[in-house]
Structures are given as structure tokens and as C-alpha cells.
Amino acid sequence: MNGVTEARAEISGGVVDLLGVLAYGELSAFDRLAEDARSAPTLAGRVALASMAGAEIGHYEMLANHLHAHGASVEEAMQPFRQHVDAFQESTAPRTWLESLVKAYVVDNLAADLYRELATVLDDEIRRIVLTVLDDTGHSAFAEREVAAAIEADSSQRDRLSLWSRRLLGEALTQAQYIVAERDGLAELIVAGSVDLSGIAALFRKLQQGHAKRMQVLGLG
Amino acid sequence: MNGVTEARAEISGGVVDLLGVLAYGELSAFDRLAEDARSAPTLAGRVALASMAGAEIGHYEMLANHLHAHGASVEEAMQPFRQHVDAFQESTAPRTWLESLVKAYVVDNLAADLYRELATVLDDEIRRIVLTVLDDTGHSAFAEREVAAAIEADSSQRDRLSLWSRRLLGEALTQAQYIVAERDGLAELIVAGSVDLSGIAALFRKLQQGHAKRMQVLGLG
């Protein structure tokens, strides 16, 4: 057994899958935010979304380094998830700056909740990475502020953006369900770390609840 | 005199200009690299350019924080330079992936040379920032490797890319000359820090020489 194989044996296929889907999610979020930054009506908006994009790439690098340290290729690890993550982005391409901001806010916070939930089901080393990424989220304060101000100024935006935020959640959960259904190792990892066998359903339910609470606070409930 | 005015007095108009043009340059480079990352033919290429873009936003934040700490607005500081930096980007929009890589490599290294030269003419505090940014450049190794491999594989690319790299340098220096001509404080800062009155001409000459050397090493000389 050579060194690479030994190192690789340290993380299971489920963990490689988990880090792979998180890494591709970060890379994909970078793309989305960087593109949306270009349509910002103000320099402050452009900087806010570009900074969020920069943070995502930082997270990507952390996840990629961890995979590499264990002899796994981040590119191979991401491959199975490209189609579903891309499908989410394509089905939810923002058409206005406000839709971009709502998407940035919704996805950033869903990701933070996901990382937080995963931290409770993972072993120490992976938990440390996940918590480090989590510490660095919350760059969406600008988006939250701007959306709240836009609704305040023009209440006709409220219904349209409520619908939009529901669609974002729906499409995200749809693709997440496909991913879990296709990747046994990933599903086992979540179930094994949960207190009961309803691990996956419970995870999705928590993500929905967190989203619903945030939307109420934002006035889009 | 209130606190803001006192703090603001700590850095001269020339330094605000300098940090402003560097900050907008970083923001603009982020945009360019993020857009080019989307056209990458491989996941590795996409990650390489996205990582460079992430580094630029990190530099932007460092410059913005310094301006903010001295009571200056980064948005105001960038404003006078948007037109010229945007003009550079528009006149040198890459049409192929190889042009994107050559541009990433050329601009990243020109910026590193510029930061290095500026470090010698600035006072201690600004020098520290400039050197920190400089330490973090050199993310263009991927671009360098790919361009060298592409020329090796197809020598007909050489002439086209040589021409492209000369055009990049030419357009960069043209816009830099406009900027220096329009901003007296910036010109004075460079001249004051130089050993003789030929400060600006000498700076541009050094940038050209560094570029020429790199292009020879890359096979585009």
C-alpha cells in the first residue's frame, strides 16, 4: 500500500462526496455572485457581491486543500454534482438586481444553516473545516439591508420577491433531493450522524424552517 | 476640527488617489477574471482564474479598509479612475481562452511590478499595505504554464499572442499616462518619492522592461 492510498483511506467516500458537493457549490456561488455584481446599480452593490464571491472562493480553497491533503482530487470529487448544482443556477437565474440580492441572501443563509447542521453529524476534523467556513459566512448583510429598504419603499415588490424566495428554496431542495438519492455514501453519512433514521428528512425540514423564519423577518414571509 | 477631518488629514490627496486607483484596478481585475473563468475549457482553469479573482477582492478590501481607517471613502477615491480603467478593460476584452490567460498573466505581473516600485517611493505605513498585497500576488503560475504549453503545442499561436501581449501593455500604459496627467497629486507623489525628476517616465520604463523580460521567458518576446 503506497502513501497516497493510505492517506486516501482516511476519508470515506461519503466525506469525499460531501466535501465535493460543498466545493462545487462554493465555486458555483462564486460564478453567480460575480456575474450579478456586474449588474449592480451602485459601486457599493458591486463591491458587496464581489466580496461575497471572494469569500466563496476562499471556502472552496479550504475544502479543496482538505481533499488534497487526503489524497483525493477536488475535481473528481465535484464531478458528480456539477449537473444538479448547475441546474439549480440555471433554473434560478435572477432577472433583476433585487432578485440577485434576494438570491444572494437566501442561498448564503441556506448554506450557513447546512454547514451548521452538518457540523453536528461530522467527526472532529471535518467539523473544524465546516465551522471555519461557517464563521466566515454572513456576508449577506448588505443584501438583507437593501432588500428590506426596497420593500419598504415599494410594497408591490413584496409579493413578487416572496414568490421568488419560495422558488429559490423549492429549486434548491429539489436538486438536493436528487443528489442525496444518487449518492448512497452521502446519504449514509447524514443518517449515520443523526440521532434517528429520519436524518435526511429532518435536515431538509430544518433548512426549510430556517428559511421561513428569515423570510418573515425580511417581510417576505 | 472634528475627528473625521483630523483622521483624513493623515493621508494626502495623492495617497488617496493612489489607493483609489489601485482599489478600482483590483475591483476591475476581479470582474475581468471572474468573467473569463466562466469560459474556461476545464474545471482546473475555471478554478485558477476564480482564485485569482478572489485574491484581487482580498487586495481591494485591504486598500478600502486603509482608506476607511483614515476617514476617506473608497468609493469617492475610486471615482476619478473608473473611466480609464474601464477603457483599458473594454479595449482589451479577450476573445479566446488563451487571450484570457495571457491577459491574466500580463496584468497580474504588471500590477506586481507596479506595487513593488511604489513600495520604494511611499512612506512606511502605505508601504506595508503595498508589500502585503505584493506578497499575495503571483497567482498567475497556472496561466503561465498553460500559455507556455499552448505555444509549445501549436507554434502558430506565438505570433498572435505576442501581438496580443504588446497590445495589452500599450493600452495599459496609455490609460496610465492619462491618469497621471489628470491627477496632479498622484504625479507629485511618484516624483517626490523618486531619486530624480524623471520619476514617472522611469516608472513606466521599468514596467515596460519587466514586461519585455517576462514575455521573452514565456516565448512571446
PDB file of C-alpha atoms in Angstrom, chain A residues 106-118 130 133-134 137-138 207 214:
ATOM      1  CA  VAL A 106     -31.305  33.204   0.601  1.00  0.00           C
ATOM      2  CA  VAL A 107     -28.507  30.969  -0.696  1.00  0.00           C
ATOM      3  CA  ASP A 108     -25.844  32.340   1.673  1.00  0.00           C
ATOM      4  CA  ASN A 109     -28.068  31.666   4.676  1.00  0.00           C
ATOM      5  CA  LEU A 110     -29.241  28.252   3.463  1.00  0.00           C
ATOM      6  CA  ALA A 111     -25.565  27.339   3.056  1.00  0.00           C
ATOM      7  CA  ALA A 112     -24.785  28.612   6.572  1.00  0.00           C
ATOM      8  CA  ASP A 113     -27.646  26.515   8.011  1.00  0.00           C
ATOM      9  CA  LEU A 114     -26.480  23.483   6.045  1.00  0.00           C
ATOM     10  CA  TYR A 115     -22.898  23.862   7.311  1.00  0.00           C
ATOM     11  CA  ARG A 116     -24.209  24.317  10.877  1.00  0.00           C
ATOM     12  CA  GLU A 117     -26.332  21.151  10.694  1.00  0.00           C
ATOM     13  CA  LEU A 118     -23.512  19.163   9.116  1.00  0.00           C
ATOM     14  CA  VAL A 130     -17.087  23.229   8.290  1.00  0.00           C
ATOM     15  CA  VAL A 133     -16.314  28.136   6.671  1.00  0.00           C
ATOM     16  CA  LEU A 134     -19.393  28.892   8.745  1.00  0.00           C
ATOM     17  CA  THR A 137     -20.359  33.449   6.203  1.00  0.00           C
ATOM     18  CA  GLY A 138     -22.852  36.189   6.879  1.00  0.00           C
ATOM     19  CA  LEU A 207     -33.392  24.113   6.312  1.00  0.00           C
ATOM     20  CA  ARG A 214     -35.644  34.599   7.796  1.00  0.00           C
TER      21      ARG A 214
END
